[in-house]
Short mmCIF file of C-alpha atoms in Angstrom, two decimals:
data_model
loop_
_atom_site.label_atom_id
_atom_site.label_comp_id
_atom_site.label_asym_id
_atom_site.label_seq_id
_atom_site.Cartn_x
_atom_site.Cartn_y
_atom_site.Cartn_z
CA MET A 1371 -54.61 21.12 -201.53
CA THR A 1372 -51.14 22.67 -201.69
CA ASN A 1373 -49.89 20.91 -198.56
CA GLU A 1374 -51.44 17.65 -199.77
CA THR A 1375 -49.62 18.04 -203.10
CA LYS A 1376 -46.29 18.65 -201.37
CA GLN A 1377 -46.83 15.59 -199.21
CA LYS A 1378 -47.43 13.48 -202.33
CA VAL A 1379 -44.25 14.83 -203.94
CA ARG A 1380 -42.29 14.08 -200.77
CA GLU A 1381 -43.65 10.54 -200.59
CA PHE A 1382 -42.92 9.90 -204.27
CA TYR A 1383 -39.26 10.92 -203.98
CA ASP A 1384 -38.69 9.32 -200.57
CA GLU A 1385 -40.23 6.01 -201.62
CA ILE A 1386 -39.61 5.83 -205.39
CA GLY A 1387 -37.85 8.68 -207.20
CA TRP A 1388 -34.58 8.76 -205.24
CA GLN A 1389 -34.23 5.03 -204.72
CA GLN A 1390 -31.33 3.45 -206.59
CA GLU A 1391 -32.16 0.56 -208.90
CA GLU A 1392 -30.09 -2.49 -209.85
CA ASP A 1393 -28.08 -0.57 -212.47
CA GLY A 1394 -26.98 1.96 -209.82
CA LEU A 1395 -29.12 4.75 -211.31
CA TYR A 1396 -31.96 6.50 -209.54
CA GLN A 1397 -35.48 5.60 -210.60
CA ASN A 1398 -35.88 9.24 -211.60
CA ALA A 1399 -33.18 8.80 -214.26
CA ARG A 1400 -35.74 7.14 -216.52
CA TYR A 1401 -36.92 10.65 -217.42
CA GLU A 1402 -33.49 11.36 -218.98
CA ASP A 1403 -32.02 10.02 -222.22
CA LEU A 1404 -28.95 8.13 -221.03
CA ARG A 1405 -28.06 6.49 -224.36
CA PRO A 1406 -24.45 6.91 -225.58
CA VAL A 1407 -25.64 8.74 -228.72
CA SER A 1408 -27.10 11.59 -226.61
CA ARG A 1409 -24.40 11.66 -223.94
CA GLU A 1410 -22.27 14.52 -225.28
CA TYR A 1411 -25.28 16.78 -225.90
CA ILE A 1412 -26.74 16.06 -222.46
CA HIS A 1413 -23.35 16.70 -220.83
CA LYS A 1414 -22.87 20.06 -222.56
CA THR A 1415 -26.39 21.26 -221.76
CA ARG A 1416 -25.98 20.45 -218.06
CA LEU A 1417 -22.83 22.57 -218.00
CA ARG A 1418 -24.76 25.52 -219.46
CA VAL A 1419 -25.98 26.25 -215.94
CA MET A 1420 -22.60 27.89 -215.41
CA ASN A 1421 -23.69 30.51 -217.98
CA GLY A 1422 -26.10 31.77 -215.33
CA LEU A 1423 -23.85 31.66 -212.27
CA ILE A 1424 -21.02 33.69 -210.85
CA SER A 1425 -18.56 30.85 -210.45
CA THR A 1426 -17.04 31.64 -207.03
CA GLY A 1427 -18.38 32.58 -203.61
CA LYS A 1428 -18.93 31.42 -200.05
CA LEU A 1429 -22.35 29.72 -200.02
CA ILE A 1430 -24.42 28.46 -202.93
CA LEU A 1431 -28.01 27.31 -202.45
CA ASP A 1432 -29.20 24.22 -204.30
CA ALA A 1433 -32.98 24.72 -204.06
CA GLY A 1434 -34.69 21.37 -204.52
CA SER A 1435 -31.33 19.64 -204.76
CA GLY A 1436 -32.46 16.04 -205.02
CA PRO A 1437 -29.41 13.80 -204.58
CA VAL A 1438 -27.18 16.08 -206.75
CA GLN A 1439 -27.96 13.40 -209.27
CA TYR A 1440 -25.42 13.82 -212.07
CA GLU A 1441 -21.69 14.47 -212.03
CA GLU A 1442 -22.09 17.75 -213.93
CA TYR A 1443 -24.32 19.05 -211.12
CA LYS A 1444 -21.30 18.99 -208.80
CA VAL A 1445 -19.53 21.53 -211.03
CA TYR A 1446 -21.98 24.28 -210.08
CA SER A 1447 -20.58 24.57 -206.57
CA GLN A 1448 -16.91 23.77 -207.16
CA GLY A 1449 -15.93 27.43 -206.75
CA TYR A 1450 -17.93 27.83 -203.51
CA GLU A 1451 -16.93 26.97 -199.97
CA LYS A 1452 -20.19 25.15 -199.21
CA ARG A 1453 -23.24 23.92 -201.12
CA VAL A 1454 -26.45 24.18 -199.08
CA CYS A 1455 -28.80 21.47 -200.34
CA LEU A 1456 -32.45 22.09 -199.55
CA ASP A 1457 -35.08 19.51 -200.42
CA ILE A 1458 -38.49 18.35 -199.22
CA SER A 1459 -37.28 14.72 -199.43
CA ILE A 1460 -35.14 13.29 -196.64
CA GLN A 1461 -34.10 10.46 -198.94
CA ALA A 1462 -32.80 13.01 -201.45
CA LEU A 1463 -30.65 14.66 -198.80
CA ARG A 1464 -29.28 11.32 -197.59
CA GLU A 1465 -28.19 10.56 -201.14
CA ALA A 1466 -26.78 14.07 -201.61
CA ARG A 1467 -24.68 13.65 -198.47
CA GLU A 1468 -23.27 10.42 -199.89
CA ARG A 1469 -22.37 12.20 -203.14
CA ILE A 1470 -20.85 15.49 -201.95
CA GLY A 1471 -19.96 14.80 -198.31
CA ASP A 1472 -18.39 17.63 -196.32
CA HIS A 1473 -18.78 20.08 -199.19
CA GLY A 1474 -22.51 20.11 -198.45
CA LEU A 1475 -24.90 21.32 -195.76
CA PHE A 1476 -28.30 19.62 -195.84
CA VAL A 1477 -31.66 21.17 -194.96
CA VAL A 1478 -35.19 19.76 -195.17
CA GLY A 1479 -37.36 22.60 -196.40
CA ASP A 1480 -39.94 24.09 -198.73
CA LEU A 1481 -38.90 25.90 -201.92
CA ALA A 1482 -41.67 28.44 -201.44
CA ASN A 1483 -40.70 29.20 -197.83
CA LEU A 1484 -36.93 29.13 -197.56
CA PRO A 1485 -35.67 28.99 -193.95
CA PHE A 1486 -32.78 31.41 -194.57
CA LYS A 1487 -32.10 35.08 -193.89
CA GLN A 1488 -32.13 37.70 -196.60
CA GLU A 1489 -28.94 37.86 -198.70
CA SER A 1490 -27.50 34.61 -197.31
CA PHE A 1491 -26.14 33.17 -200.58
CA ASP A 1492 -23.64 34.23 -203.23
CA GLY A 1493 -25.36 32.00 -205.78
CA ALA A 1494 -28.27 29.61 -206.23
CA VAL A 1495 -29.28 26.80 -208.55
CA SER A 1496 -32.57 24.98 -208.90
CA MET A 1497 -32.81 22.02 -211.29
CA HIS A 1498 -36.25 20.74 -212.29
CA ALA A 1499 -37.69 21.51 -208.87
CA ILE A 1500 -40.01 24.54 -208.92
CA HIS A 1501 -42.37 22.72 -211.30
CA HIS A 1502 -43.26 20.37 -208.43
CA LEU A 1503 -45.13 23.26 -206.80
CA ALA A 1504 -48.67 24.28 -207.66
CA LEU A 1505 -48.54 27.15 -210.16
CA PRO A 1506 -49.76 29.82 -207.68
CA GLU A 1507 -46.66 29.03 -205.57
CA HIS A 1508 -44.14 29.45 -208.40
CA PRO A 1509 -43.87 33.24 -207.93
CA ARG A 1510 -43.27 32.71 -204.23
CA ALA A 1511 -40.41 30.27 -204.97
CA TYR A 1512 -38.74 32.72 -207.37
CA ALA A 1513 -39.23 35.53 -204.86
CA GLU A 1514 -37.67 33.44 -202.09
CA ILE A 1515 -34.60 32.59 -204.17
CA HIS A 1516 -34.28 36.28 -205.06
CA ARG A 1517 -34.65 37.27 -201.39
CA VAL A 1518 -31.82 35.05 -200.15
CA LEU A 1519 -29.39 36.10 -202.91
CA VAL A 1520 -26.72 38.66 -202.11
CA THR A 1521 -27.14 41.85 -204.14
CA GLY A 1522 -25.11 41.70 -207.35
CA ARG A 1523 -25.22 37.89 -207.52
CA THR A 1524 -27.19 35.47 -209.73
CA ALA A 1525 -29.30 32.33 -209.58
CA ALA A 1526 -29.70 29.74 -212.35
CA ILE A 1527 -33.02 27.89 -212.58
CA VAL A 1528 -33.95 25.08 -214.99
CA ASN A 1529 -37.57 24.04 -215.49
CA GLY A 1530 -39.66 22.92 -218.45
CA TRP A 1531 -42.14 24.87 -220.54
CA HIS A 1532 -45.73 23.78 -220.89
CA ASP A 1533 -46.41 22.54 -224.45
CA PRO A 1534 -43.49 24.32 -226.19
CA PHE A 1535 -43.51 24.97 -229.94
CA LEU A 1536 -40.80 22.42 -230.85
CA SER A 1537 -42.67 19.67 -228.99
CA ARG A 1538 -45.97 20.62 -230.65
CA ILE A 1539 -44.51 20.25 -234.13
CA ALA A 1540 -42.82 16.95 -233.19
CA GLU A 1541 -45.94 15.25 -231.80
CA PRO A 1542 -47.67 14.57 -235.17
CA LEU A 1543 -44.44 13.03 -236.48
CA ILE A 1544 -44.12 10.87 -233.37
CA GLY A 1545 -47.74 9.76 -233.84
CA LEU A 1546 -47.02 8.80 -237.46
CA MET A 1547 -43.88 6.92 -236.48
CA ARG A 1548 -45.82 5.01 -233.82
CA LYS A 1549 -48.46 4.09 -236.39
CA LEU A 1550 -45.90 2.96 -238.98
CA SER A 1551 -44.08 0.89 -236.39
CA GLY A 1552 -47.32 -0.78 -235.28
CA ARG A 1553 -47.21 0.65 -231.79
CA SER A 1554 -50.38 1.81 -230.10
CA THR A 1555 -51.18 5.51 -229.86
CA LYS A 1556 -49.78 7.02 -226.71
CA LYS A 1557 -50.27 10.57 -225.55
CA LYS A 1558 -47.40 12.63 -224.23
CA LYS A 1559 -47.22 11.88 -220.55
CA GLU A 1560 -48.57 14.51 -218.19
CA TRP A 1561 -48.06 13.86 -214.51
CA LEU A 1562 -50.35 14.50 -211.60
CA ASN A 1563 -52.56 17.55 -211.59
CA GLU A 1564 -55.10 18.70 -209.07
CA GLU A 1565 -57.78 16.52 -210.64
CA ASP A 1566 -55.66 13.40 -211.14
CA ALA A 1567 -54.22 11.96 -207.95
CA THR A 1568 -51.77 9.49 -209.51
CA GLY A 1569 -48.09 9.91 -210.29
CA THR A 1570 -45.87 12.80 -209.27
CA PHE A 1571 -47.04 16.40 -209.46
CA VAL A 1572 -45.67 18.66 -212.21
CA ARG A 1573 -47.05 22.06 -213.19
CA LYS A 1574 -45.15 23.81 -215.97
CA MET A 1575 -45.35 27.39 -217.21
CA THR A 1576 -45.18 29.31 -220.48
CA PRO A 1577 -42.71 32.06 -221.47
CA GLU A 1578 -45.54 34.59 -221.40
CA TRP A 1579 -46.49 33.58 -217.85
CA LEU A 1580 -42.86 33.78 -216.70
CA LYS A 1581 -42.32 37.24 -218.16
CA ARG A 1582 -45.59 38.52 -216.73
CA GLU A 1583 -45.52 36.97 -213.27
CA ILE A 1584 -41.78 36.81 -212.55
CA GLY A 1585 -40.15 39.25 -214.95
CA SER A 1586 -42.32 42.05 -213.62
CA GLN A 1587 -41.02 41.46 -210.09
CA MET A 1588 -37.29 40.95 -210.64
CA LYS A 1589 -34.62 41.06 -213.32
CA ILE A 1590 -34.52 37.79 -215.26
CA GLU A 1591 -32.91 36.54 -218.45
CA ILE A 1592 -34.17 33.49 -220.38
CA LYS A 1593 -31.38 31.47 -222.00
CA PRO A 1594 -31.41 28.09 -223.74
CA TRP A 1595 -30.57 25.09 -221.58
CA ARG A 1596 -31.85 22.15 -223.61
CA SER A 1597 -34.38 22.68 -226.39
CA VAL A 1598 -34.89 18.99 -227.21
CA SER A 1599 -37.06 16.97 -224.84
CA THR A 1600 -36.23 13.43 -223.78
CA ARG A 1601 -39.23 12.23 -225.78
CA ILE A 1602 -37.92 13.84 -228.98
CA LEU A 1603 -34.40 12.55 -228.33
CA ARG A 1604 -35.59 8.98 -227.95
CA TRP A 1605 -37.76 9.10 -231.08
CA PHE A 1606 -35.58 11.03 -233.52
CA VAL A 1607 -31.96 10.67 -232.45
CA ARG A 1608 -30.65 7.34 -233.72
CA PRO A 1609 -27.17 5.83 -233.27
CA PHE A 1610 -26.22 6.49 -236.90
CA GLY A 1611 -25.73 10.23 -237.34
CA GLY A 1612 -27.29 11.13 -234.00
CA ARG A 1613 -24.18 12.66 -232.44
CA ALA A 1614 -23.59 14.92 -235.45
CA PHE A 1615 -27.24 15.99 -235.44
CA LEU A 1616 -27.09 16.93 -231.75
CA LYS A 1617 -23.86 18.87 -232.24
CA PHE A 1618 -25.74 20.86 -234.87
CA VAL A 1619 -28.69 21.39 -232.49
CA PHE A 1620 -26.33 22.59 -229.74
CA TRP A 1621 -24.74 25.02 -232.23
CA LEU A 1622 -28.17 26.31 -233.29
CA GLU A 1623 -29.14 26.89 -229.65
CA GLY A 1624 -26.07 29.09 -229.28
CA VAL A 1625 -26.64 31.01 -232.53
CA PHE A 1626 -30.37 31.60 -231.95
CA PRO A 1627 -30.62 31.66 -228.16
CA LYS A 1628 -33.89 33.59 -227.84
CA PHE A 1629 -35.80 31.28 -230.19
CA PHE A 1630 -34.59 28.06 -228.61
CA ALA A 1631 -34.85 29.40 -225.05
CA GLU A 1632 -38.54 30.21 -225.51
CA ASN A 1633 -39.62 27.49 -227.97
CA GLY A 1634 -37.59 24.49 -226.82
CA GLN A 1635 -38.38 22.25 -223.86
CA TYR A 1636 -36.10 23.55 -221.09
CA PRO A 1637 -35.04 27.16 -220.50
CA LEU A 1638 -32.25 28.38 -218.23
CA ILE A 1639 -33.81 31.21 -216.22
CA VAL A 1640 -31.21 33.54 -214.73
CA ILE A 1641 -32.19 35.79 -211.82
CA LYS A 1642 -29.97 38.86 -211.46
CA LYS A 1643 -30.19 40.72 -208.16
#
């Protein structure tokens, strides 16, 4: 089942996810809030990855690189000689080569079985990639990233929590807003699982699972990356007053990092070797 799942993920991104549409964006960008009102907040949260990285070195691994989709993603490797992009999707790597050129090295591979020697990289990033593995393989992916890191260096990993607290409290309000606006009831979208063979596979974790399964095996720190999901942004952040509200949210995430890291949608998980 695991190999079948990976094949489905590969096919999705080769054929759909990393294909550019008429507006020049990747199809996968529809999962992001690209409205002007959210732009500053989104930009600043993407740069938070640098809070988990040592900014200079020889090689940095981008594990599950995709096409290095957004401009801020390029910043992560600007202090490194080379960015090694590893992805299961050939289409992703073609696009990444177009975007970063000679700064990159491009490898087709599996996050849970990295084809690199121990202590090969001075840094590593992984953006929204490990959740495309079946949950039993998540520890293997973290262990592999830890294995290829040079001692004393760090990796920065962004993935989403399963059913986080802030999303749970927002859902009844979203349901009420849908009802008042006359729109039909729509459940929060959950992608492919082992019993549902449609869509693209995502399996998220909880803070408790991460601390138990990963934190017991290596030194990790959980920091806030972005506590507000795309769904919440689209429903609650309006053009009037939205920028000011998100500036306040970003400030709160910095003042109360533990709460927002563990109860918001997306944590920044820092591995320290």
